[in-house]
Amino acid sequence: MTPTEVSQPIAPPDRRQQILDAAMTCFGRRGFHPTTMQDVADEAKVSVGLIYRYFPSKDAVIAEIAREHKADLAELLEQARQAPSLFEAIEIFFTCHHDDEHAQVIAPFVLDLFAESARNAHVRALVRDVHHCFVDGIAELIAASGDAERLPRGFSPRQAAELIVDATHGLMIRDVTELSDLSPASACERQLAGLRSLWTLLFPAAHDLCVPTGEQP
Amino acid sequence: MTPTEVSQPIAPPDRRQQILDAAMTCFGRRGFHPTTMQDVADEAKVSVGLIYRYFPSKDAVIAEIAREHKADLAELLEQARQAPSLFEAIEIFFTCHHDDEHAQVIAPFVLDLFAESARNAHVRALVRDVHHCFVDGIAELIAASGDAERLPRGFSPRQAAELIVDATHGLMIRDVTELSDLSPASACERQLAGLRSLWTLLFPAAHDLCVPTGEQP
Amino acid sequence: MTPTEVSQPIAPPDRRQQILDAAMTCFGRRGFHPTTMQDVADEAKVSVGLIYRYFPSKDAVIAEIAREHKADLAELLEQARQAPSLFEAIEIFFTCHHDDEHAQVIAPFVLDLFAESARNAHVRALVRDVHHCFVDGIAELIAASGDAERLPRGFSPRQAAELIVDATHGLMIRDVTELSDLSPASACERQLAGLRSLWTLLFPAAHDLCVPTGEQP
Amino acid sequence: MTPTEVSQPIAPPDRRQQILDAAMTCFGRRGFHPTTMQDVADEAKVSVGLIYRYFPSKDAVIAEIAREHKADLAELLEQARQAPSLFEAIEIFFTCHHDDEHAQVIAPFVLDLFAESARNAHVRALVRDVHHCFVDGIAELIAASGDAERLPRGFSPRQAAELIVDATHGLMIRDVTELSDLSPASACERQLAGLRSLWTLLFPAAHDLCVPTGEQP
DNA sequence: AATGAATGAGGCTTCATTCAT
DNA sequence: CATGAATGAAGCCTCATTCAT
């Protein structure tokens, strides 16, 4: 009667993750506040009561998802650090939300996080933290890369990083409000276009704008 | 425009506006969903029932406020058009939210609008509309100004406008998540710093970046 | 349209009291914990929501009823003070719960209060307070009456008062557990019998107990 | 009586009793209704499911504990019968709840039983039964002892027994509401003081009250 | 026009009970 | 025998909305 203890043929369903995933889906779909625990339970194919075996409250679920989101971004930063070039590293941020099917879920969720951070100190702290990690990470990336000196005069890596992050957020908003009907692929294209614009500005090819300058006797 | 402008020299309290203002305050403070009609009524020093005399539902109030917000921005755009220089015109956008006491109210509200636009088609249409007006308006501003030709090679006024708008949104998010504890004045400073950064990039002073090139006569 | 302000033909329904009465009935019937807000609402012919316009929580309703109970007892004590004789004064306590139709409601409620006081500090404080008032009041009553000197040697008015109160409580328990099927009238009889027993002990008529002794050979 | 008394020299943990003890503790701590099956399971270091192997429902657990309580009291009565004197016999009742660590558990539990008996016919029957046993037992004790004739004139052993039981209950209430912060020892003292009071009344030493009479010429 | 009492559906959360392992 | 994951009914409370005054 006991299952064969050998090959773990059926992975034990990770209820916790199952619930978190369902919650993420729901939150992305309807937002924190309008999502009911019943919604989450239904999405997770689970009873409401069970959610409370794993999380003490709805807020705790939100908090956990936010934490997960933070971890995802940290990993993203790590990936970026491995990228061969600065451009590619930053490309990762600009396109990250479009790699998978969660595309239309994560952005709305993040926007909700931002909105929530205006009144919930806990969420605010987390968002702020994520933001700092990002800016710092990108600033380091720029500083470490040879491209730093290509920045316009008086432009620090940090300033550049902040601009990049801000633009990313702005683009995310565009994604949500303008492109929600478009395919993830198109959205991704849009992001890349945004990146290239910014890139051109931040790191003007020497030959393109200024190289001639220095070369002149 | 209001009826009976004659016999009532003292303008009757504009209940409608009173309610809208109160709602704006509440929404900014707590967000759409958590704000109750009672909150709004209290803030407006009015009974709950009265709100329903002017608006058919809570959603209608939200919609109306959003519409108002749109009108405000249109006016802002108009102001910008009157500005003596492009920089000053754009400065208006970057600092608009900090001029008055509503500073800490509008930004959270707008973030809520963005978040809401992810699921509410009506809100989405409005946000999108506002966004287009903005981008178009700024692009025109740039095109009309003599500064357009100072844009980096291959950079259209529209691209610049999009970048400006995105960055503005990104900065607004920073405002809400990072600066909520700071004074509006500091927040405004921050915005201006952001603007100057971007400005330096978009419109490099000839002498600053390229004059040295020597290409100039 | 406004109601005639003259004769108050229709007394404005005192919702608050209406709810309290209903709650009292329900609590007496089923106890605090098993009684639902819906029960109370139904009993009061009112919606659940309305209860929350008058009380912030179920506990607040309980607390208020307890407070009311305390006030009732204070009044009872006052009545007792007016009584022509000590016996009649004390009789009031022993029979108070049987005067009206609430007979079968108050005693269970009080028992619930006692039980609750074992874990709820707030309730405990109230019960304790009531108890002190009682003992003090009765002790005073005894001391003030000429009967005090008839107390057995070494028996203080306070001791007598404590015994009376304890016995009253014990009788109340008997009421609830034994006589719940009997008529209030019988229950009252029972109480009086208890009182007479105790009375005989506390205030033995000199001739009744001791004088006769002398008759013994 | 239990099966397989042979092969298991070490008594298997008596799950049933273990659960009952835990339940008693919990009920005393928080009351019937607020106590959850999980509370009981935790206290018993057992799984919730296991409780249902031994008891069909929460109510059954309560009922069983009540039955146990009844048995305990029966035993107490038996002990009392063995006591050398009436006073000592009755002392047993007054102090019984203070002999062991359950002191602060049993009284609240009994109060809960009383409160519950107001609405639960089953509990009521049990409480009534216990009560009768008690009164009968004590009345017998009094009747059997030589002290019976020392009772005040017209006072039957049964009347005395009832008074004793009532006073005991009243004192128990005082214990719970007033002395919950005191040590069991102090509480016991209190009980004994109560007993002595009552005793003095019920069984006035001849010389104490009446002998003086004899002093009269 | 204005009030605010009243409603009741619905949300979050708890908990007795069941059942697969 | 034992576990504890899982269920779902039900409880407390909130709040958008209505309506008598």
Coordinates of N, CA, C and O in Angstrom, one line a residue, chain C residues 87 103 143 170 200:
Chain C
F87 N -33.6 41.3 56.5 CA -34.1 40.1 55.8 C -34.7 40.4 54.5 O -34.3 39.8 53.5
A103 N -35.7 35.5 33.8 CA -35.2 34.5 34.7 C -34.3 33.5 34.1 O -33.2 33.3 34.6
A143 N -24.1 45.6 59.0 CA -23.6 46.4 60.0 C -24.5 47.5 60.4 O -24.7 47.7 61.6
G170 N -24.1 29.7 44.5 CA -24.4 28.3 44.5 C -25.8 28.0 44.2 O -26.1 27.1 43.4
T200 N -31.5 31.5 59.2 CA -31.6 30.8 60.5 C -30.3 30.7 61.2 O -30.1 30.8 62.4

